């Protein structure tokens, strides 16, 4: 058995007596530091600090980089200016998802891609496979091992970060970044995106700067209620905001249209892998849709629980939990389109029993001043 990988922050976890690590896609990562609900509430009310260094980073550079990314991804890379970022997807020819990712435009013909940890090798091989003669001027490199990543998330994130940087973060718009910013005395790439439904920032830096950034941010954030947060809170936060997780809401068998992320699929741009399938799917009507569910009967819907309508299986839960913010038993489910209207009653099979639920509007949570990515 291969040893679990550890991020540059691993040795800092031991300062928290209640921290608990799990195997997450081959990484030994904290599911919690002080408690999932406590960390979730801190991010909604103040701020949380996430070690997400397990994520992967690739550099794409050279002549033809923009054209290459236009072919490989669903969003319109040509709309990006230097210092801009966008959420996008890599697709298989059948329209299923290879991965969802972020693209950062560092300069003309110079981009950074941020991919999911469990997909690093697969994504890199997929991109390499398509570096045909047409894109002979494009260079692709995996810098994941040379890059740590911290996410500072929550309504007080800007106030905390402003104490440890002179960078003009108040002027930094969502889905934009500063390539060279000094934070806690460390040179970082500083971006303003997030995966929690709150305002937030990401810091990309060399691994040997981990302690300076972690300790510096926590010290600056202590008066503001900043707390370290683990995978558990990260999942409940993104779930409430209906932000998809690869392997649950997105997969090789689920198209981005079915998953409800069509905003990031630009069918009117030049051809990209999987486009023809999505054009046909849109024209024919979606066979399945991702919807919100709220339990009527007592029970918590969990991933892969089957959902029934009129006595037949109509789909399954992709993610579900008791919402820490709303205190309701909620789920996201991929259902036959005929059962996707709000107000439709269905049954979720929980421990062998079919319990009543109803299709409800999602996302379940939106902060008062929402941030809409480009």
PDB file of C-alpha atoms in Angstrom, residues 199-310:
ATOM      1  CA  UNK A 199     -16.277  36.014  -0.363  1.00  0.00           C
ATOM      2  CA  UNK A 200     -12.752  34.690  -0.250  1.00  0.00           C
ATOM      3  CA  UNK A 201      -9.176  34.558  -1.469  1.00  0.00           C
ATOM      4  CA  UNK A 202      -6.664  31.920  -2.524  1.00  0.00           C
ATOM      5  CA  UNK A 203      -2.924  32.048  -1.981  1.00  0.00           C
ATOM      6  CA  UNK A 204      -0.556  30.048  -4.203  1.00  0.00           C
ATOM      7  CA  UNK A 205       3.064  29.916  -3.000  1.00  0.00           C
ATOM      8  CA  UNK A 206       6.149  27.660  -2.674  1.00  0.00           C
ATOM      9  CA  UNK A 207       5.851  24.809  -0.117  1.00  0.00           C
ATOM     10  CA  UNK A 208       8.596  26.150   2.178  1.00  0.00           C
ATOM     11  CA  UNK A 209       6.446  29.204   3.003  1.00  0.00           C
ATOM     12  CA  UNK A 210       3.679  27.154   4.649  1.00  0.00           C
ATOM     13  CA  UNK A 211       4.370  28.042   8.284  1.00  0.00           C
ATOM     14  CA  UNK A 212       4.783  31.772   7.605  1.00  0.00           C
ATOM     15  CA  UNK A 213       1.456  31.974   5.773  1.00  0.00           C
ATOM     16  CA  UNK A 214      -0.537  29.691   8.093  1.00  0.00           C
ATOM     17  CA  UNK A 215       0.662  31.266  11.321  1.00  0.00           C
ATOM     18  CA  UNK A 216       0.609  34.815   9.967  1.00  0.00           C
ATOM     19  CA  UNK A 217      -2.972  34.589   8.723  1.00  0.00           C
ATOM     20  CA  UNK A 218      -4.274  32.887  11.862  1.00  0.00           C
ATOM     21  CA  UNK A 219      -2.608  35.484  14.062  1.00  0.00           C
ATOM     22  CA  UNK A 220      -4.057  38.347  11.996  1.00  0.00           C
ATOM     23  CA  UNK A 221      -7.474  36.686  11.948  1.00  0.00           C
ATOM     24  CA  UNK A 222      -7.669  35.713  15.612  1.00  0.00           C
ATOM     25  CA  UNK A 223      -9.501  38.899  16.701  1.00  0.00           C
ATOM     26  CA  UNK A 224     -11.959  38.336  13.842  1.00  0.00           C
ATOM     27  CA  UNK A 225     -12.816  34.739  14.714  1.00  0.00           C
ATOM     28  CA  UNK A 226     -10.730  33.103  11.975  1.00  0.00           C
ATOM     29  CA  UNK A 227     -10.522  29.335  12.436  1.00  0.00           C
ATOM     30  CA  UNK A 228      -8.840  26.519  10.490  1.00  0.00           C
ATOM     31  CA  UNK A 229     -11.440  24.491   8.590  1.00  0.00           C
ATOM     32  CA  UNK A 230     -11.307  20.985   7.199  1.00  0.00           C
ATOM     33  CA  UNK A 231     -12.835  18.892   4.444  1.00  0.00           C
ATOM     34  CA  UNK A 232     -16.090  18.362   6.330  1.00  0.00           C
ATOM     35  CA  UNK A 233     -16.984  22.052   6.468  1.00  0.00           C
ATOM     36  CA  UNK A 234     -15.707  22.561   2.932  1.00  0.00           C
ATOM     37  CA  UNK A 235     -18.234  19.993   1.729  1.00  0.00           C
ATOM     38  CA  UNK A 236     -21.237  21.305   3.687  1.00  0.00           C
ATOM     39  CA  UNK A 237     -20.469  24.889   2.646  1.00  0.00           C
ATOM     40  CA  UNK A 238     -20.153  24.134  -1.066  1.00  0.00           C
ATOM     41  CA  UNK A 239     -23.242  21.896  -0.871  1.00  0.00           C
ATOM     42  CA  UNK A 240     -25.451  24.669   0.527  1.00  0.00           C
ATOM     43  CA  UNK A 241     -24.285  26.937  -2.309  1.00  0.00           C
ATOM     44  CA  UNK A 242     -24.900  24.167  -4.907  1.00  0.00           C
ATOM     45  CA  UNK A 243     -21.271  24.178  -5.998  1.00  0.00           C
ATOM     46  CA  UNK A 244     -20.562  20.834  -7.697  1.00  0.00           C
ATOM     47  CA  UNK A 245     -18.075  18.228  -6.505  1.00  0.00           C
ATOM     48  CA  UNK A 246     -16.391  16.029  -9.075  1.00  0.00           C
ATOM     49  CA  UNK A 247     -17.395  12.410  -8.548  1.00  0.00           C
ATOM     50  CA  UNK A 248     -20.800  13.427  -7.214  1.00  0.00           C
ATOM     51  CA  UNK A 249     -22.534  16.202  -9.184  1.00  0.00           C
ATOM     52  CA  UNK A 250     -20.040  15.895 -12.059  1.00  0.00           C
ATOM     53  CA  UNK A 251     -18.598  12.731 -13.596  1.00  0.00           C
ATOM     54  CA  UNK A 252     -17.769  10.972 -16.847  1.00  0.00           C
ATOM     55  CA  UNK A 253     -21.452   9.953 -17.011  1.00  0.00           C
ATOM     56  CA  UNK A 254     -22.995  13.366 -16.239  1.00  0.00           C
ATOM     57  CA  UNK A 255     -22.899  16.269 -18.687  1.00  0.00           C
ATOM     58  CA  UNK A 256     -22.467  19.856 -17.480  1.00  0.00           C
ATOM     59  CA  UNK A 257     -25.956  20.685 -18.784  1.00  0.00           C
ATOM     60  CA  UNK A 258     -27.486  17.954 -16.627  1.00  0.00           C
ATOM     61  CA  UNK A 259     -25.425  19.196 -13.676  1.00  0.00           C
ATOM     62  CA  UNK A 260     -26.804  22.715 -14.068  1.00  0.00           C
ATOM     63  CA  UNK A 261     -23.512  24.474 -14.877  1.00  0.00           C
ATOM     64  CA  UNK A 262     -24.514  25.487 -18.408  1.00  0.00           C
ATOM     65  CA  UNK A 263     -23.473  29.090 -17.678  1.00  0.00           C
ATOM     66  CA  UNK A 264     -19.876  27.913 -18.065  1.00  0.00           C
ATOM     67  CA  UNK A 265     -20.508  26.109 -21.359  1.00  0.00           C
ATOM     68  CA  UNK A 266     -20.245  28.460 -24.320  1.00  0.00           C
ATOM     69  CA  UNK A 267     -21.869  26.562 -27.169  1.00  0.00           C
ATOM     70  CA  UNK A 268     -21.559  29.607 -29.448  1.00  0.00           C
ATOM     71  CA  UNK A 269     -17.744  29.592 -29.423  1.00  0.00           C
ATOM     72  CA  UNK A 270     -15.596  27.555 -31.784  1.00  0.00           C
ATOM     73  CA  UNK A 271     -15.622  23.782 -31.528  1.00  0.00           C
ATOM     74  CA  UNK A 272     -14.479  22.103 -28.317  1.00  0.00           C
ATOM     75  CA  UNK A 273     -14.378  18.454 -27.280  1.00  0.00           C
ATOM     76  CA  UNK A 274     -17.901  17.243 -26.491  1.00  0.00           C
ATOM     77  CA  UNK A 275     -19.642  20.295 -27.960  1.00  0.00           C
ATOM     78  CA  UNK A 276     -21.675  18.426 -30.593  1.00  0.00           C
ATOM     79  CA  UNK A 277     -23.192  16.137 -27.949  1.00  0.00           C
ATOM     80  CA  UNK A 278     -24.185  19.083 -25.766  1.00  0.00           C
ATOM     81  CA  UNK A 279     -25.731  20.947 -28.711  1.00  0.00           C
ATOM     82  CA  UNK A 280     -27.862  17.882 -29.464  1.00  0.00           C
ATOM     83  CA  UNK A 281     -28.747  17.366 -25.799  1.00  0.00           C
ATOM     84  CA  UNK A 282     -29.885  20.959 -25.489  1.00  0.00           C
ATOM     85  CA  UNK A 283     -31.954  20.702 -28.680  1.00  0.00           C
ATOM     86  CA  UNK A 284     -33.566  17.383 -27.717  1.00  0.00           C
ATOM     87  CA  UNK A 285     -34.206  18.364 -24.084  1.00  0.00           C
ATOM     88  CA  UNK A 286     -32.264  17.217 -21.044  1.00  0.00           C
ATOM     89  CA  UNK A 287     -33.033  13.658 -19.937  1.00  0.00           C
ATOM     90  CA  UNK A 288     -31.930  14.405 -16.353  1.00  0.00           C
ATOM     91  CA  UNK A 289     -31.553  17.458 -14.156  1.00  0.00           C
ATOM     92  CA  UNK A 290     -29.760  18.223 -10.902  1.00  0.00           C
ATOM     93  CA  UNK A 291     -32.343  19.406  -8.372  1.00  0.00           C
ATOM     94  CA  UNK A 292     -32.606  20.312  -4.714  1.00  0.00           C
ATOM     95  CA  UNK A 293     -34.489  17.987  -2.357  1.00  0.00           C
ATOM     96  CA  UNK A 294     -35.883  18.615   1.099  1.00  0.00           C
ATOM     97  CA  UNK A 295     -36.983  15.684   3.231  1.00  0.00           C
ATOM     98  CA  UNK A 296     -40.597  15.661   4.381  1.00  0.00           C
ATOM     99  CA  UNK A 297     -40.211  12.498   6.441  1.00  0.00           C
ATOM    100  CA  UNK A 298     -37.435  12.239   9.016  1.00  0.00           C
ATOM    101  CA  UNK A 299     -34.193  11.120   7.454  1.00  0.00           C
ATOM    102  CA  UNK A 300     -31.023  12.469   5.881  1.00  0.00           C
ATOM    103  CA  UNK A 301     -30.429  11.850   2.156  1.00  0.00           C
ATOM    104  CA  UNK A 302     -26.874  10.681   1.461  1.00  0.00           C
ATOM    105  CA  UNK A 303     -24.811  10.271  -1.697  1.00  0.00           C
ATOM    106  CA  UNK A 304     -26.006   7.464  -3.989  1.00  0.00           C
ATOM    107  CA  UNK A 305     -29.291   6.877  -2.134  1.00  0.00           C
ATOM    108  CA  UNK A 306     -31.852   5.944  -4.823  1.00  0.00           C
ATOM    109  CA  UNK A 307     -34.807   8.237  -5.516  1.00  0.00           C
ATOM    110  CA  UNK A 308     -38.200   6.938  -6.658  1.00  0.00           C
ATOM    111  CA  UNK A 309     -41.227   8.467  -8.343  1.00  0.00           C
ATOM    112  CA  UNK A 310     -44.448   6.658  -9.164  1.00  0.00           C
TER     113      UNK A 310
END
